[in-house]
Structure formats: structure tokens, C-alpha cells
PDB file of C-alpha atoms in Angstrom:
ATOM      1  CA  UNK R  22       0.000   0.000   0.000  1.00 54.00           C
ATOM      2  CA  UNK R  23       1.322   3.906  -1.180  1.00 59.00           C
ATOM      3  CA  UNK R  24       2.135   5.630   1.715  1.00 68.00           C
ATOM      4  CA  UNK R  25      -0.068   8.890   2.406  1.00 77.00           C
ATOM      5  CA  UNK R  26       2.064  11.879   1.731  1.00 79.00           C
ATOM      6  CA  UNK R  27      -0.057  14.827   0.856  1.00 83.00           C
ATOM      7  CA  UNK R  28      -2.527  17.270   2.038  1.00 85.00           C
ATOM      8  CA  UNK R  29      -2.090  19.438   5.129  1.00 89.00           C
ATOM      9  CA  UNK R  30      -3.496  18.469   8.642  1.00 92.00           C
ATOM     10  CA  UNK R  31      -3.730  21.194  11.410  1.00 94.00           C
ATOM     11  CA  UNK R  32      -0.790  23.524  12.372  1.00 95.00           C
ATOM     12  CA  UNK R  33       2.087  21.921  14.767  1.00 95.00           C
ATOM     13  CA  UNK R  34       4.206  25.492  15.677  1.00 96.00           C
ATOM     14  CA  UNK R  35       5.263  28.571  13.956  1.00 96.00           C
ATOM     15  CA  UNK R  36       8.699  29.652  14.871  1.00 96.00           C
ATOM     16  CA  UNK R  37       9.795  33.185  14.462  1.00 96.00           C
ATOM     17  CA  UNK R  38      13.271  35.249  14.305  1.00 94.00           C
ATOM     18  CA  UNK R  39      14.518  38.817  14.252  1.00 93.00           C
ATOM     19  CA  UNK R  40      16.982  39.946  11.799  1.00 91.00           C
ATOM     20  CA  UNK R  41      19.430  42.804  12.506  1.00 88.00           C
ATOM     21  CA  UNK R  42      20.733  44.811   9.590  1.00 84.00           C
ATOM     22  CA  UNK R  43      22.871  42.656   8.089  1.00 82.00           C
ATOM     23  CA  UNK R  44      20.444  39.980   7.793  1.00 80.00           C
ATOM     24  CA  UNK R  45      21.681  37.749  10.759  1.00 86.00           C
ATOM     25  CA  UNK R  46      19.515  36.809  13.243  1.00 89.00           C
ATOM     26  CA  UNK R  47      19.291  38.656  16.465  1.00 92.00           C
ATOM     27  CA  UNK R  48      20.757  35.760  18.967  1.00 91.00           C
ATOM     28  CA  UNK R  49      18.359  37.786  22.229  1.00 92.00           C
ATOM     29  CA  UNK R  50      15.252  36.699  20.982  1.00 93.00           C
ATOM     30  CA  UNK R  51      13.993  33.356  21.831  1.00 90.00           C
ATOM     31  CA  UNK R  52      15.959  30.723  22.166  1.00 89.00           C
ATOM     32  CA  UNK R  53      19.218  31.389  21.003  1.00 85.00           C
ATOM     33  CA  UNK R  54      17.639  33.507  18.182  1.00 91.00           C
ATOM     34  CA  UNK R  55      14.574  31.529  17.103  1.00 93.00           C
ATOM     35  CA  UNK R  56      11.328  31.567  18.897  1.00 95.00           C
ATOM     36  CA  UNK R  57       9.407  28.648  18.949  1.00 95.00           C
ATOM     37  CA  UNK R  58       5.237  28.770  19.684  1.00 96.00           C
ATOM     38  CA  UNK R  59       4.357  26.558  22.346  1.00 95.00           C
ATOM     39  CA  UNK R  60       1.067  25.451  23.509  1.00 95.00           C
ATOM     40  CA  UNK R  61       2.128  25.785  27.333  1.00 94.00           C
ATOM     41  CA  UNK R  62       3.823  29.539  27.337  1.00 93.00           C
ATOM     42  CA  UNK R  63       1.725  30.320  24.450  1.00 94.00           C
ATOM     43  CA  UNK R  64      -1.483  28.641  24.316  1.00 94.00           C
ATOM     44  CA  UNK R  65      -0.300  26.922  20.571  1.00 95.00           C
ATOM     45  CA  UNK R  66      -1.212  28.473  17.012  1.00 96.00           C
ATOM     46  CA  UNK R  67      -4.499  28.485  16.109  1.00 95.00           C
ATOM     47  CA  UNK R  68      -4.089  29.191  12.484  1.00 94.00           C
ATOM     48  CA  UNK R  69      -2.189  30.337   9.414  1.00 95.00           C
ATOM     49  CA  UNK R  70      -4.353  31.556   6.596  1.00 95.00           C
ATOM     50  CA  UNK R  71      -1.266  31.527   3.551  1.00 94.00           C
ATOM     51  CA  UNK R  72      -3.246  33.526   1.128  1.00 92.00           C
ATOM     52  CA  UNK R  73      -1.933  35.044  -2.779  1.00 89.00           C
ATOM     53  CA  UNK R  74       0.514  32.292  -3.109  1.00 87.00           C
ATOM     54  CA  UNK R  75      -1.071  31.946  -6.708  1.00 86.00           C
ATOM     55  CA  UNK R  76       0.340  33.902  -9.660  1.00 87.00           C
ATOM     56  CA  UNK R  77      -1.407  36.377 -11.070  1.00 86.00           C
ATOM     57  CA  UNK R  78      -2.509  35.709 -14.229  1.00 89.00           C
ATOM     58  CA  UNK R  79      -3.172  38.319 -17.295  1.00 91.00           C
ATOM     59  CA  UNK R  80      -4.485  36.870 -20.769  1.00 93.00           C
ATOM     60  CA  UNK R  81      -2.764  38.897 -23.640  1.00 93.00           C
ATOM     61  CA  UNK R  82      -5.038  39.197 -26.864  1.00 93.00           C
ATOM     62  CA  UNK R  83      -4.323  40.054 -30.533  1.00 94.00           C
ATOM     63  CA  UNK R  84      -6.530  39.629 -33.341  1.00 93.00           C
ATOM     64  CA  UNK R  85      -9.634  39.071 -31.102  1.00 94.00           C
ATOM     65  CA  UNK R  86      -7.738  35.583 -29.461  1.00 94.00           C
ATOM     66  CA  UNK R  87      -6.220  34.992 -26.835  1.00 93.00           C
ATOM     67  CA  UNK R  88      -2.884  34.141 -28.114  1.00 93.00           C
ATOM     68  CA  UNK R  89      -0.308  34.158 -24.730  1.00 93.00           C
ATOM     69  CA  UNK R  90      -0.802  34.302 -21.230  1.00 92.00           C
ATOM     70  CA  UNK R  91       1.537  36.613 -19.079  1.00 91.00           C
ATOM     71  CA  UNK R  92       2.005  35.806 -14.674  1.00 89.00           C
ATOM     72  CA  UNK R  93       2.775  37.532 -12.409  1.00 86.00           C
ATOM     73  CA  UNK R  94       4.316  37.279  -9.200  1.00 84.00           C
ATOM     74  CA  UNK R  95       2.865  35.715  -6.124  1.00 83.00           C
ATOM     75  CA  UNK R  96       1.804  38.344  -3.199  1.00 87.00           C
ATOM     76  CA  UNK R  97       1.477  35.788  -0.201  1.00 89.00           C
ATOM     77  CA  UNK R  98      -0.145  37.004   3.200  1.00 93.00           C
ATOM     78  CA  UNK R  99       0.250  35.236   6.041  1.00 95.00           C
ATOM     79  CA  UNK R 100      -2.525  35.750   8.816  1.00 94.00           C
ATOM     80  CA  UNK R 101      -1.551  33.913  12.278  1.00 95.00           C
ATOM     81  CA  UNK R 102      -3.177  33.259  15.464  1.00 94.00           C
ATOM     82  CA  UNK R 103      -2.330  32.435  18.901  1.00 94.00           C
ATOM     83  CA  UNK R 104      -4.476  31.920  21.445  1.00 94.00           C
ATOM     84  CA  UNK R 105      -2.322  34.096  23.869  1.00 93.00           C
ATOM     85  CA  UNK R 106       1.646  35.029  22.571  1.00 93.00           C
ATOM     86  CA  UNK R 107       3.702  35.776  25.250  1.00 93.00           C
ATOM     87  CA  UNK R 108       3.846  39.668  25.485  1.00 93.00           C
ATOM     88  CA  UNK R 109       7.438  40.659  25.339  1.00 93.00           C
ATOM     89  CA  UNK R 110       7.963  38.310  21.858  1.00 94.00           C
ATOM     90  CA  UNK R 111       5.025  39.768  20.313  1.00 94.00           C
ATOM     91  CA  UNK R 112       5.739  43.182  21.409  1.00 93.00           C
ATOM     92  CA  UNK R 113       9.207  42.998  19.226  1.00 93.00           C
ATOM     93  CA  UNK R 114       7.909  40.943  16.921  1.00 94.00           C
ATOM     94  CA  UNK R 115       5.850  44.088  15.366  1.00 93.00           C
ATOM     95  CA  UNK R 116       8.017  46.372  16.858  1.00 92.00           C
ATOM     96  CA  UNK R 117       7.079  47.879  19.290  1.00 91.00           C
ATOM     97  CA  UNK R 118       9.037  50.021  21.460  1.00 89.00           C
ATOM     98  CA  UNK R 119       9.604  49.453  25.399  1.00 89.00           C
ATOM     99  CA  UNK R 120       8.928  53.437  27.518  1.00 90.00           C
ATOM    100  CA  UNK R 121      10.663  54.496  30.318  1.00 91.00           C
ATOM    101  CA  UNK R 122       7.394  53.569  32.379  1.00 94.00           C
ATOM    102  CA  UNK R 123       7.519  49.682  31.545  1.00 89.00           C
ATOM    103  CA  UNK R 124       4.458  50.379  29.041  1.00 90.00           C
ATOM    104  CA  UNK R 125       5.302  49.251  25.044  1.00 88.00           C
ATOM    105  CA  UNK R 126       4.507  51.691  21.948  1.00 86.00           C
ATOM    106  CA  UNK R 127       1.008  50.651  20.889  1.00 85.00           C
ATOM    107  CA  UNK R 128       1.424  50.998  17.081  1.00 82.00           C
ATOM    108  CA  UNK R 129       5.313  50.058  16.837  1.00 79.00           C
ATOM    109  CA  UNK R 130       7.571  50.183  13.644  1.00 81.00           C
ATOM    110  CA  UNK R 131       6.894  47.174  11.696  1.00 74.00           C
ATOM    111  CA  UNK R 132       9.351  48.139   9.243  1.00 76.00           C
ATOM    112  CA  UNK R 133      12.026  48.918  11.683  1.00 81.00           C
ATOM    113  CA  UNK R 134      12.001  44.712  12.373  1.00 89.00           C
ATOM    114  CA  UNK R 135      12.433  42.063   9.782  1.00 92.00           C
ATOM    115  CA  UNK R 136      11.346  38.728  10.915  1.00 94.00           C
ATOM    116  CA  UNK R 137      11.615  34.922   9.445  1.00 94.00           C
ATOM    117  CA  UNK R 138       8.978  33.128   9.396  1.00 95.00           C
ATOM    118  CA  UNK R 139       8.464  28.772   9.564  1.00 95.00           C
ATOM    119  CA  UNK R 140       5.076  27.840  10.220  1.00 96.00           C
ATOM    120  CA  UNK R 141       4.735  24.135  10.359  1.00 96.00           C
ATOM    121  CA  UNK R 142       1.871  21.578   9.488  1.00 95.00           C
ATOM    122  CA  UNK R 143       1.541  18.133   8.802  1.00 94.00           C
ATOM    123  CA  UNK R 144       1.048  15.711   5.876  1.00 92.00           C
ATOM    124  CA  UNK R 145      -1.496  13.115   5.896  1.00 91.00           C
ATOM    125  CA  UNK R 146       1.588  10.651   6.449  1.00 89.00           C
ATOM    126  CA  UNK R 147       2.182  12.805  10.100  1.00 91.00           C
ATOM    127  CA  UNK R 148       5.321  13.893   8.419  1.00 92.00           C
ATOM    128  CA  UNK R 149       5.877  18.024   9.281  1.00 94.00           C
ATOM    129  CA  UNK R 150       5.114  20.222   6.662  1.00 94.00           C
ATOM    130  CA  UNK R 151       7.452  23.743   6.547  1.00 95.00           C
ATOM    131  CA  UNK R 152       6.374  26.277   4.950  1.00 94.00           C
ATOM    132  CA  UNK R 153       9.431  29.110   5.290  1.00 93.00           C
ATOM    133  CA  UNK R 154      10.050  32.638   4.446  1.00 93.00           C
ATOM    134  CA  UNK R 155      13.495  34.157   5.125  1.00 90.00           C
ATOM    135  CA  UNK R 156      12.125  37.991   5.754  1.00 91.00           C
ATOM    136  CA  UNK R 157       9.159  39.994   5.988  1.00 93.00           C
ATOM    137  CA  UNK R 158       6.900  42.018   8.494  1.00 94.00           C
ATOM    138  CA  UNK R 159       4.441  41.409  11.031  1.00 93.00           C
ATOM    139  CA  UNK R 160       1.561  43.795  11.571  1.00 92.00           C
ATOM    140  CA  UNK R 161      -1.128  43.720  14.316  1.00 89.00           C
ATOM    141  CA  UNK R 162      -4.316  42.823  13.914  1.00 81.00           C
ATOM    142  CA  UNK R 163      -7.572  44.803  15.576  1.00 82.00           C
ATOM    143  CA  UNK R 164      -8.758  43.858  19.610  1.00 81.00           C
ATOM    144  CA  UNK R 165     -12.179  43.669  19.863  1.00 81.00           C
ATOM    145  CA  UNK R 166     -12.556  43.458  23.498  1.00 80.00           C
ATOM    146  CA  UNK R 167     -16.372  42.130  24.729  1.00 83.00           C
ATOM    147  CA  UNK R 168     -17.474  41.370  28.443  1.00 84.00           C
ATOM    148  CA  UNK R 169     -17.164  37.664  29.902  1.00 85.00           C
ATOM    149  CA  UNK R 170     -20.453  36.353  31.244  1.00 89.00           C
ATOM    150  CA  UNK R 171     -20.682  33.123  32.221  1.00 91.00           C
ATOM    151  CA  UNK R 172     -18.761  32.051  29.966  1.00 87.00           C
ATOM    152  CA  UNK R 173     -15.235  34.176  29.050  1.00 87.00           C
ATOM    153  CA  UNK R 174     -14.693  36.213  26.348  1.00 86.00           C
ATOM    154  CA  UNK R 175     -11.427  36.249  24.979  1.00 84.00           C
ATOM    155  CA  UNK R 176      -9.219  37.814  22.755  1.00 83.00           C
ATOM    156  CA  UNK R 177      -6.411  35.459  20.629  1.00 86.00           C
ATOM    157  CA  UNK R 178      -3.523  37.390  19.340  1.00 91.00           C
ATOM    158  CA  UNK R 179      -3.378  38.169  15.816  1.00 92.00           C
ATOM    159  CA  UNK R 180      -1.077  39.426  13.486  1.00 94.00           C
ATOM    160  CA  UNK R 181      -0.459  39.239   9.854  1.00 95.00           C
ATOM    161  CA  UNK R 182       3.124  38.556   8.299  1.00 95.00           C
ATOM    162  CA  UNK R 183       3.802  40.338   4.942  1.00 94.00           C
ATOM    163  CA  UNK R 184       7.075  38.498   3.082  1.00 92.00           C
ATOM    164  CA  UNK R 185       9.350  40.421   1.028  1.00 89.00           C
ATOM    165  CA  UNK R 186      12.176  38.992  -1.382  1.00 80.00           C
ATOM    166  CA  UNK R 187      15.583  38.576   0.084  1.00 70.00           C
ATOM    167  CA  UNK R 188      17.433  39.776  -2.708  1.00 68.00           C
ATOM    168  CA  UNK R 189      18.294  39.012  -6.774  1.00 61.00           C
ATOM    169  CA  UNK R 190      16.267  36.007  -7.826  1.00 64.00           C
ATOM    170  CA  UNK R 191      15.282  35.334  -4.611  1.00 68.00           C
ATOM    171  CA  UNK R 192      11.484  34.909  -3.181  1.00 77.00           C
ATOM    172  CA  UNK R 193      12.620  34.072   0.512  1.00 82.00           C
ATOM    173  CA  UNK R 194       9.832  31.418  -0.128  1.00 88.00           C
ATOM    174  CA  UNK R 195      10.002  27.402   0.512  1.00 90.00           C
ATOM    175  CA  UNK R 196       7.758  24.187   1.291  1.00 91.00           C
ATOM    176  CA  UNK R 197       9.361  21.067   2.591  1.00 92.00           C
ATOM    177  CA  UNK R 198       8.218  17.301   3.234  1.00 92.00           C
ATOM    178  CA  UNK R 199      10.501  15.578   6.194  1.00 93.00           C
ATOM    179  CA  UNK R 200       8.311  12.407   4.302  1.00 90.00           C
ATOM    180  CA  UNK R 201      10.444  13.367   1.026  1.00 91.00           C
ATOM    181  CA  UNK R 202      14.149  11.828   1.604  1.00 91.00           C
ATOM    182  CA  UNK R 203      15.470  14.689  -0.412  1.00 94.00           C
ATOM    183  CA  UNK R 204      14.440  17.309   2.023  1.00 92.00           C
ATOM    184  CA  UNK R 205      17.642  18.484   4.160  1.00 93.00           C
ATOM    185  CA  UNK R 206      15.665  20.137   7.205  1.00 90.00           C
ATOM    186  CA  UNK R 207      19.265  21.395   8.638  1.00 89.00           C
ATOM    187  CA  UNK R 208      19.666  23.009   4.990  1.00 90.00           C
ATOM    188  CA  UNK R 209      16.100  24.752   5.236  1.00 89.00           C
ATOM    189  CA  UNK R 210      16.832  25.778   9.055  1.00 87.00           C
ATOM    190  CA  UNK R 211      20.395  27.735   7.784  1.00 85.00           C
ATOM    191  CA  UNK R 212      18.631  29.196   5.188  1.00 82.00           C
ATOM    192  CA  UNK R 213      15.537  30.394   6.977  1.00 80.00           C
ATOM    193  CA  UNK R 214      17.761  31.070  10.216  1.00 79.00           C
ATOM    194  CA  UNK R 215      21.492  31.411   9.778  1.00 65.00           C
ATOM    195  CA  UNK R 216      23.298  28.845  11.118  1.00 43.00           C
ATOM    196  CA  UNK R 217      20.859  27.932  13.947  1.00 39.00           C
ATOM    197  CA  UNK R 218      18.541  25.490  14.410  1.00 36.00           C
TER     198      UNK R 218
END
């Protein structure tokens, strides 16, 4: 019997870096550089909603035909959840400055902080799924606060990662299978972030 191998089930982690200006990553976040979501500290992901990684697509007519088709490139938007991201990660994550009175900027500097990005499923095989972009930027997304009754109402962190290419003929963008034998995972974690894993 074919083993399973495709498809995407659920969402395992997301883990998260800061790059400094010369495109290392900032070894004081996380651990060693690279945060990692947990479902204790963190409450897990609760999505990742990959949208525009399609082409976009323009027909080009002559003579009342359609006679070529032109594409574009791919726009992807990442929108993540967590059910509750530990402050001070999230906080420099979008950028966010720390005042002198302990409080954090509310609308931060996205564009002051470059952040890679591996958000990870899993195949239908239970193989993990990667799905990596070297740099982009996180924005916030609205807080719609309500009043608990009974039952409580909470609020899950949002925030929506915008990727930008990394340089000449580079996308910053990758899936990987750890079910595909050709798949190097240490090659995908120095690419996505430096040479840690």
C-alpha cells in the first residue's frame, strides 16, 4: 500500500526570528535567536491563513484571441493566530518600542524589524510540513474586546506577516516534506535562520 504523503493536517508550531541589519539573526530573541510557539507559554497556534501564493494571471489578446498568457508574481499574506503570545515576543515581533514607564509603543515600527517566518503543518503521512520565508513584516491585527459572562470572552492574538524577497532572484519562499528523503531540514533551518537550528 502507497504511503499517504499529501494534504495538510492542522498547524504543529510557527517559529519566528529577528533579523538585525545585516540579515543575521538577532541571537536575544527566543531561544538562542529563534522563537518557537508553544502550547504551554503560548497557548499553541491556532491558524495560518497563507493567502496570494497563486500567480497572477493576465491573458494577452491580438486579433480578437487569446494568443499568450503573461504571470505575475505571487503576493502571499500570512494571517496567524495564537491563542495568547507571550507579550514581550510579540511586542518585538511588530516592533514595538519598550517606555521608560515599563508600558510598550502601541502601534510600533513594523518596518524597523524584519522577521523569518516557519510555520509548520503536517502531511497526511504525520510527516511536518514547513512552509518558510526568510524575511518579511508582522503587523497587528484589531482587539475587539467584549465582556465575559458566564462564559469568558477572549481575545487570541493576531497578526499578519507580509514576506518580502531577500534579494536578486530570490522569493525568501520554501515548502518542505521531512516524508520526502530529499528534504535536508538542517539546509532549510540555515537558510531560513542562519546557522541555527
Amino acid at each position: 500500500m502507497a504511503r499517504k504523503d499529501g494534504g495538510t493536517v492542522g498547524i504543529k508550531t510557527a517559529k519566528f526570528a529577528l533579523l538585525r541589519d545585516d540579515g543575521t539573526i538577532d541571537p536575544t530573541f527566543g531561544d538562542n535567536g529563534v522563537y518557537t510557539v508553544t502550547s504551554d507559554k503560548d497557548g499553541g497556534m491556532t491558524t495560518a491563513n497563507i493567502s496570494g501564493l497563486g500567480q497572477s494571471v493576465q491573458r494577452v489578446w491580438g486579433n480578437n484571441q487569446n494568443v499568450e498568457t503573461s504571470y505575475g508574481k505571487a503576493q502571499p499574506s500570512i494571517s496567524l493566530g495564537s491563542n495568547f503570545l507571550s507579550k514581550d515576543i510579540k511586542n518585538r515581533l511588530l516592533g514595538r518600542k519598550k517606555q521608560d514607564n515599563g508600558a510598550w509603543s502601541l502601534e510600533g515600527d513594523p518596518q524597523s524589524t524584519l522577521v523569518a517566518l516557519d510555520v509548520v503543518s503536517s502531511d497526511s503521512g504525520n510527516n511536518d510540513v514547513h512552509f518558510g520565508f526568510k524575511k518579511g513584516y508582522l503587523t497587528t491585527g484589531d482587539v475587539n474586546l467584549q465582556t465575559s459572562n458566564e462564559n469568558q470572552s477572549r481575545q487570541a492574538d493576531s497578526m499578519t506577516y507580509t514576506p518580502i524577497n531577500s534579494g536578486d532572484d530570490d522569493d525568501g519562499m520554501e515548502i518542505g516534506w521531512t516524508g520526502d528523503t530529499s528534504f535536508d531540514i538542517n539546509k532549510f533551518f540555515e537558510r531560513y535562520f542562519s546557522e541555527l537550528r
